[in-house]
Short mmCIF file of C-alpha atoms and ligand atoms in Angstrom, two decimals:
data_model
loop_
_atom_site.label_atom_id
_atom_site.label_comp_id
_atom_site.label_asym_id
_atom_site.label_seq_id
_atom_site.Cartn_x
_atom_site.Cartn_y
_atom_site.Cartn_z
CA MET A 285 79.22 69.12 -28.01
CA LYS A 286 76.71 68.85 -30.80
CA ASN A 287 74.14 68.23 -28.16
CA LEU A 288 75.01 71.37 -26.21
CA LEU A 289 74.89 73.56 -29.30
CA LEU A 290 71.55 72.14 -30.26
CA MET A 291 70.12 72.86 -26.84
CA LYS A 292 71.51 76.36 -26.84
CA GLU A 293 69.65 77.09 -30.03
CA MET A 294 66.43 75.56 -28.89
CA LEU A 295 66.11 76.90 -25.39
CA PRO A 296 64.80 80.47 -25.72
CA ASN A 297 61.43 79.62 -27.26
CA ASP A 298 61.30 75.89 -26.71
CA TYR A 299 58.65 75.72 -24.01
CA VAL A 300 58.33 71.97 -24.18
CA GLY A 301 62.07 71.53 -23.75
CA PHE A 302 61.97 73.99 -20.88
CA THR A 303 59.34 71.97 -19.00
CA PHE A 304 61.38 68.79 -19.51
CA PHE A 305 64.41 70.56 -18.08
CA VAL A 306 62.60 72.06 -15.10
CA GLY A 307 60.79 68.78 -14.53
CA CYS A 308 64.09 66.96 -14.30
CA MET A 309 65.49 69.47 -11.79
CA ALA A 310 62.33 69.49 -9.68
CA MET A 311 62.23 65.68 -9.51
CA MET A 312 65.90 65.58 -8.48
CA ALA A 313 65.41 68.21 -5.80
CA ALA A 314 62.35 66.43 -4.44
CA SER A 315 64.22 63.12 -4.34
CA ALA A 316 67.08 64.68 -2.38
CA PHE A 317 64.54 66.18 0.01
CA PHE A 318 62.75 62.87 0.64
CA PHE A 319 65.91 60.77 0.92
CA LEU A 320 67.68 63.20 3.25
CA SER A 321 64.65 63.34 5.53
CA LEU A 322 64.55 59.57 6.06
CA ASN A 323 66.58 59.57 9.27
CA GLN A 324 64.03 61.62 11.13
CA PHE A 325 61.36 58.92 10.79
CA ASP A 326 60.92 55.73 12.72
CA LYS A 327 60.58 52.40 10.97
CA LYS A 328 56.82 52.58 10.60
CA TRP A 329 56.92 55.66 8.37
CA ARG A 330 60.33 55.33 6.77
CA THR A 331 59.15 52.98 4.03
CA SER A 332 56.38 55.34 2.93
CA VAL A 333 58.73 58.33 2.67
CA LEU A 334 61.32 56.15 0.95
CA VAL A 335 58.73 55.22 -1.68
CA SER A 336 57.94 58.93 -2.19
CA GLY A 337 61.65 59.46 -2.91
CA LEU A 338 61.80 56.47 -5.25
CA ILE A 339 58.88 57.81 -7.26
CA THR A 340 60.50 61.20 -7.83
CA PHE A 341 63.93 59.63 -8.38
CA ILE A 342 62.69 57.23 -11.05
CA ALA A 343 60.96 60.21 -12.68
CA ALA A 344 64.14 62.34 -12.49
CA VAL A 345 66.10 59.67 -14.38
CA HIS A 346 63.39 59.39 -17.04
CA TYR A 347 63.14 63.16 -17.36
CA PHE A 348 66.85 63.28 -17.96
CA TYR A 349 66.42 60.93 -20.91
CA MET A 350 63.23 62.61 -22.09
CA LYS A 351 64.78 66.07 -22.21
CA GLU A 352 67.70 64.66 -24.23
CA TYR A 353 65.33 62.85 -26.56
CA TRP A 354 63.28 65.96 -27.09
CA ALA A 355 66.41 68.03 -27.82
CA GLU A 356 67.93 65.46 -30.19
CA VAL A 357 64.92 63.99 -31.97
CA GLY A 358 62.36 66.77 -31.53
CA GLN A 359 59.50 64.36 -30.87
CA SER A 360 57.50 63.28 -27.85
CA PRO A 361 59.43 60.67 -25.88
CA THR A 362 56.37 58.44 -25.57
CA PHE A 363 58.28 55.27 -24.83
CA PHE A 364 60.28 56.72 -21.90
CA ARG A 365 57.12 58.41 -20.67
CA TYR A 366 55.24 55.15 -20.37
CA VAL A 367 58.18 53.24 -18.91
CA ASP A 368 58.30 55.93 -16.23
CA TRP A 369 54.56 55.69 -15.55
CA VAL A 370 54.50 51.92 -15.44
CA LEU A 371 57.08 52.05 -12.66
CA THR A 372 55.87 55.07 -10.72
CA VAL A 373 52.07 54.67 -10.83
CA PRO A 374 52.15 51.19 -9.23
CA LEU A 375 54.41 52.71 -6.56
CA MET A 376 51.69 55.27 -5.89
CA CYS A 377 49.31 52.36 -5.37
CA VAL A 378 51.86 50.99 -2.91
CA GLU A 379 51.65 54.31 -1.03
CA PHE A 380 47.87 53.96 -0.66
CA PHE A 381 48.37 50.45 0.65
CA LEU A 382 51.15 51.41 3.08
CA ILE A 383 49.18 54.17 4.76
CA LEU A 384 46.07 51.96 5.01
CA LYS A 385 48.00 49.07 6.53
CA VAL A 386 47.35 50.52 10.00
CA ALA A 387 43.65 49.82 9.40
CA GLY A 388 44.38 46.29 8.22
CA ALA A 389 44.69 46.67 4.43
CA LYS A 390 45.34 43.30 2.81
CA THR A 391 47.69 42.64 -0.10
CA ASP A 392 44.59 41.86 -2.23
CA LEU A 393 43.90 45.57 -2.31
CA LEU A 394 47.48 46.28 -3.34
CA TRP A 395 47.41 43.80 -6.23
CA LYS A 396 44.02 44.98 -7.38
CA MET A 397 45.22 48.58 -7.56
CA ILE A 398 48.50 47.64 -9.24
CA SER A 399 46.74 45.49 -11.84
CA LEU A 400 44.25 48.22 -12.63
CA SER A 401 47.01 50.78 -13.05
CA VAL A 402 48.98 48.48 -15.35
CA VAL A 403 45.88 47.83 -17.49
CA MET A 404 45.28 51.60 -17.63
CA LEU A 405 48.82 52.31 -18.79
CA VAL A 406 49.36 49.42 -21.20
CA THR A 407 46.10 50.11 -23.04
CA GLY A 408 46.96 53.83 -23.14
CA TYR A 409 50.35 53.02 -24.62
CA LEU A 410 48.82 50.80 -27.28
CA GLY A 411 46.41 53.57 -28.26
CA GLU A 412 49.13 56.19 -28.39
CA THR A 413 51.65 54.15 -30.37
CA VAL A 414 50.75 50.77 -31.87
CA TYR A 415 47.03 51.16 -32.67
CA LYS A 416 46.77 54.87 -33.33
CA ASP A 417 43.77 54.35 -35.61
CA SER A 418 41.75 53.04 -32.71
CA ALA A 419 43.15 55.43 -30.10
CA ALA A 420 39.65 56.29 -28.86
CA LEU A 421 38.85 52.64 -28.16
CA TRP A 422 42.08 51.95 -26.26
CA GLY A 423 41.76 55.24 -24.43
CA GLY A 424 38.24 54.20 -23.45
CA ILE A 425 39.42 50.90 -21.98
CA SER A 426 42.20 52.74 -20.18
CA GLY A 427 39.65 55.25 -18.89
CA LEU A 428 37.50 52.42 -17.49
CA ALA A 429 40.44 51.10 -15.47
CA TYR A 430 41.06 54.64 -14.26
CA PHE A 431 37.42 54.95 -13.12
CA VAL A 432 37.65 51.70 -11.20
CA ILE A 433 40.73 53.04 -9.39
CA VAL A 434 38.87 56.26 -8.58
CA TYR A 435 35.89 54.26 -7.34
CA GLU A 436 38.05 51.99 -5.22
CA ILE A 437 39.76 54.79 -3.33
CA TRP A 438 36.76 57.16 -3.06
CA LEU A 439 33.96 54.68 -2.31
CA GLY A 440 35.33 51.15 -2.32
CA SER A 441 37.22 49.11 0.23
CA ALA A 442 40.16 51.54 0.37
CA SER A 443 37.84 54.34 1.49
CA LYS A 444 36.34 52.11 4.19
CA LEU A 445 39.80 51.31 5.50
CA ALA A 446 40.68 54.99 5.55
CA LYS A 447 37.55 55.75 7.59
CA ALA A 448 38.42 52.95 9.99
CA ALA A 449 41.92 54.37 10.41
CA GLY A 450 40.57 57.91 11.01
CA GLY A 451 42.72 60.88 12.10
CA ASN A 452 45.80 61.81 10.09
CA VAL A 453 45.53 58.78 7.84
CA LEU A 454 41.98 59.61 6.81
CA ALA A 455 42.91 63.24 6.15
CA ALA A 456 45.91 62.23 4.00
CA HIS A 457 43.87 59.60 2.15
CA LYS A 458 41.32 62.25 1.23
CA ILE A 459 43.96 64.54 -0.25
CA LEU A 460 45.47 61.66 -2.21
CA CYS A 461 41.98 60.86 -3.53
CA TRP A 462 41.76 64.40 -4.89
CA PHE A 463 45.14 64.01 -6.56
CA VAL A 464 43.87 60.92 -8.36
CA LEU A 465 40.55 62.48 -9.33
CA VAL A 466 41.80 65.89 -10.47
CA GLY A 467 45.57 65.64 -10.95
CA TRP A 468 45.41 62.34 -12.82
CA ALA A 469 42.56 63.56 -15.03
CA ILE A 470 45.06 65.80 -16.83
CA TYR A 471 46.54 62.69 -18.51
CA PRO A 472 43.46 61.54 -20.40
CA LEU A 473 42.98 65.16 -21.50
CA GLY A 474 46.55 65.19 -22.82
CA TYR A 475 45.90 61.88 -24.54
CA MET A 476 42.85 63.31 -26.28
CA MET A 477 44.86 66.33 -27.42
CA GLY A 478 47.47 64.10 -29.02
CA THR A 479 45.37 61.35 -30.63
CA THR A 480 42.57 61.13 -33.17
CA GLY A 481 39.03 60.33 -32.03
CA TRP A 482 35.45 61.51 -31.53
CA TYR A 483 36.70 64.05 -29.01
CA ASN A 484 38.79 66.09 -31.47
CA SER A 485 36.12 68.69 -32.07
CA MET A 486 35.82 69.39 -28.32
CA ILE A 487 39.42 69.39 -27.23
CA PRO A 488 42.19 71.36 -28.90
CA SER A 489 44.92 69.24 -30.42
CA GLY A 490 48.56 69.98 -29.95
CA ASN A 491 51.70 68.93 -28.19
CA ILE A 492 50.86 66.84 -25.18
CA ASP A 493 54.19 67.00 -23.38
CA ILE A 494 53.57 70.25 -21.54
CA ALA A 495 50.32 68.88 -20.07
CA TYR A 496 52.00 65.62 -19.09
CA ASN A 497 55.02 67.39 -17.61
CA ILE A 498 52.95 69.73 -15.46
CA ALA A 499 50.74 66.85 -14.34
CA ASP A 500 53.78 64.76 -13.39
CA ALA A 501 55.27 67.53 -11.28
CA ILE A 502 52.00 68.06 -9.40
CA ASN A 503 51.22 64.40 -8.96
CA LYS A 504 54.60 62.97 -8.09
CA ILE A 505 56.01 65.73 -5.91
CA GLY A 506 52.66 66.78 -4.40
CA PHE A 507 51.67 63.20 -3.66
CA GLY A 508 55.05 62.58 -2.01
CA LEU A 509 54.69 65.69 0.14
CA VAL A 510 51.30 64.53 1.42
CA ILE A 511 52.93 61.28 2.56
CA TYR A 512 55.84 63.19 4.08
CA ASN A 513 53.45 65.45 5.95
CA LEU A 514 51.44 62.48 7.20
CA ALA A 515 54.62 60.89 8.54
CA VAL A 516 55.66 64.11 10.30
CA GLN A 517 52.21 64.63 11.84
CA SER A 518 51.81 61.03 12.94
CA GLN A 519 55.17 60.98 14.63
CA LYS A 520 54.24 64.03 16.67
CA ASP A 521 51.15 62.42 18.18
C1 RET B 221 53.47 60.05 -12.34
C2 RET B 221 52.61 59.63 -13.35
C3 RET B 221 51.25 59.47 -13.24
C4 RET B 221 50.52 59.75 -11.97
C5 RET B 221 50.56 59.06 -14.42
C6 RET B 221 49.26 58.82 -14.51
C7 RET B 221 48.68 58.47 -15.75
C8 RET B 221 47.35 58.32 -16.02
C9 RET B 221 46.33 58.46 -14.95
C10 RET B 221 46.96 58.02 -17.38
C11 RET B 221 45.71 57.78 -17.78
C12 RET B 221 45.22 57.54 -19.14
C13 RET B 221 43.83 57.45 -19.29
C14 RET B 221 42.91 57.48 -18.11
C15 RET B 221 43.17 57.32 -20.62
C16 RET B 221 44.07 57.64 -21.77
C17 RET B 221 45.39 56.99 -21.62
C18 RET B 221 46.15 57.42 -20.36
C19 RET B 221 47.19 56.34 -20.14
C20 RET B 221 46.83 58.75 -20.65
#
């Protein structure tokens, strides 16, 4: 009851709370869409679409907690945020691996991508919470891991596999590469807005949740739809 009253008072001009709320709904709707579509795919593509649904579903559950946290505590739910990322970002690496399996992707590639993403997120978490005074340093290490991921998919072995696969897989891989290069770049910008470092004079500081929430919606739902579309197209041919 207390909770409801609090939310009622906050909603009209609480833009951050609004994006948590809409984010939660959008993630739930996307999960229902992916899960309910599973039957139309044969075995080869079902796993990929299932993983798309898992990514948005895990996010929906975390958004539910994050919107509550924001309404009750009035602070950024950094812990839930990073727990969500540490589960969903490796699953996005799994998606890259699954679509490149047709061209012979090995599990080495999968583990490399997962490890890089975990390094990126753990160092980011440390900079945002435990070692705030050296946020720029931890963010820098995190950024390096991010660049290696970008390199791997754009120019490294993952890109070679995508070229070998050709056709629909290559086209989907390209779009996913753009998601990682542009969509994921919103996160380090958000990080710089919310922490102290050499970048403060160049980037406005402020609440980082709106940036993170918009980025999540684009990256998780958009990414999933690219996979879904790839599955639909490939089954037609
Ligand atoms: C669904 C969630 C996604 C796709 C989250 C992605 C998060 C990142 C790409 C975060 C990257 C960061 C840096 C590159 C440097 C600063 C610290 C982070 C963790 C915000």
